[in-house]
Amino acid sequence: MSELKIYNSLHRQKEVFKPLHPGHVGMYVCGPTVSGESHLGHARPYITFDVVFRYLKHLGFKVRYVRNITDAGHFEEVDRAAEDKISKSALLEKLEPMELVQKYTNLYHWAMLQFNCLEPSIEPTATGHIIEQIEMIKTIIEKGYAYEKNGSVYFDVKKYASTHDYGILSGRVLEDMLETTRELEGQDEKHNKADFALWKNAPPEHIMRWPSPWGEGFPGWHIECSAMSAKYLGDEFDIHGGGMDLQFPHHESEIAQSEIAHGHMMAKYWMHNNMITINGRKMGKAYGNTIKLTEMFSGENTQLDKAYSPMTIRFFVLQTHYRSTLDFSNEALQAAEKGLQRLWSAYETLQQLTYTPANGLPVNEELDKQIQTWCLECEEFINDDFNTAKVLANLFELTPVINSLKGGQIKMHEISEATFNQLKQTWETYLINILGIQMDDKGLDDNKLDGVLQMLIEMRKEAKSRKDYAASDKIRNELLSIGIQLKDEKDGTVSYSLQ
């Protein structure tokens, strides 16, 4: 059996995975900021690290997978004006901050369920760990690497960089950062432009606030993850993951503050998935091209030709290696949809086949060996930094073999019973257990459910005709929350099961 190798962003090379504690793996992945609805870009890291989680469990490790919820603060010091995303969104939506947090946390959990992502072992929230964050900040101040100004606390990056490698993960040079950092609100409080906030003083109008030794305020973004990962995984653990966009400033700052607080590097392996682009262009609010996950499932976005199922999106993500850029287009999604159907059909066909030996008839040695090779290579590919794209490529190679066994073009006796069993095991192990592909064909066949749906569709139609859009939207959103999507088409409203 080949050894699992992981590309470690810290050293920019693949390394054999050896956990700090034999048989156990601690993994921390930065979770969502629940100030808004999850979009297509959020799908990639959580599907990627779901496969990592599944495979480590498959190898027999006891895995503690910690994925946080950022439900406070999350203001940024670089590239964007400093703002508290939760408070800002709460004001815009006229909701209590925790009401907004609950709304988008529920939507996020629902989307992860649709993608068949396993639940993490622990899902801590930033607001639930204010005490741990304050204690960590106090330690950093005591060690001389943070300072208080006007009720805010900042990490002294320049002092840290004089004795440590600030930029070890991202490859950035401090002098360049100092030259390119924008002038933001509160910059005059800092010793240097590159210093980042550990704690922010809350102005009178700020909704979310907590008492601290420095006055009422709220935590910085970076300190949240450092405090929560240390609490549940210890101050040194195996894998820290997230999107490539988090390398700087988030993960770089995590490393700096954790190293001062604990005296050593927090994680042994750093994993980063690449970005999703849309028709070759970076996805983001500034470009007006973000697509919410509910829009992906419903098709209700001008960039979409049609609705795409969660499994199509999961399959689309896994067809490209996680460290490569993934370019979204309708053509690519539709190709993924066809590819998924082809593989799933082969899987179902394989489930129906049974081995029937024919005594005295020879095995096709060349074919038998080729099937074994394709099967065995799946393990080699997944061990090569989780190369799901190559695993799927081999399953596609095996698909015509399965179809030919059913159709009789390949006789069952042409392969050995051991190879046939290996074929079945490979598909179950990789397609279902590790890649997490599932299909649900239950649909909406129940006559009673169809009747209720038609009644609701008619009620929604009547509400729209009298311009009661609140009632119309409520019917649609309530059905969406239980996995039923309504879509208005020229011939009337139709329903889709998203589960």
PDB file of C-alpha atoms in Angstrom, residues 9 26 56 108 126 200 217 219 222 245 314 317 427 432:
ATOM      1  CA  SER A   9       1.519  24.797   1.860  1.00  0.00           C
ATOM      2  CA  GLY A  26      -6.708  16.528  14.574  1.00  0.00           C
ATOM      3  CA  LEU A  56      -8.633   9.601   6.917  1.00  0.00           C
ATOM      4  CA  TYR A 108     -25.404  26.546   5.568  1.00  0.00           C
ATOM      5  CA  ALA A 126     -16.770  32.539  17.885  1.00  0.00           C
ATOM      6  CA  LYS A 200     -11.649  46.052  18.705  1.00  0.00           C
ATOM      7  CA  GLY A 217     -15.574  45.356  22.336  1.00  0.00           C
ATOM      8  CA  PRO A 219     -12.735  39.968  18.851  1.00  0.00           C
ATOM      9  CA  HIS A 222      -7.803  35.806  13.330  1.00  0.00           C
ATOM     10  CA  ASP A 245      -7.742  33.158  -0.106  1.00  0.00           C
ATOM     11  CA  ARG A 314     -20.147  17.903  -5.740  1.00  0.00           C
ATOM     12  CA  VAL A 317     -15.837  20.014  -7.747  1.00  0.00           C
ATOM     13  CA  TRP A 427     -16.722   1.391  -6.746  1.00  0.00           C
ATOM     14  CA  ILE A 432     -19.727   6.075  -2.349  1.00  0.00           C
TER      15      ILE A 432
END
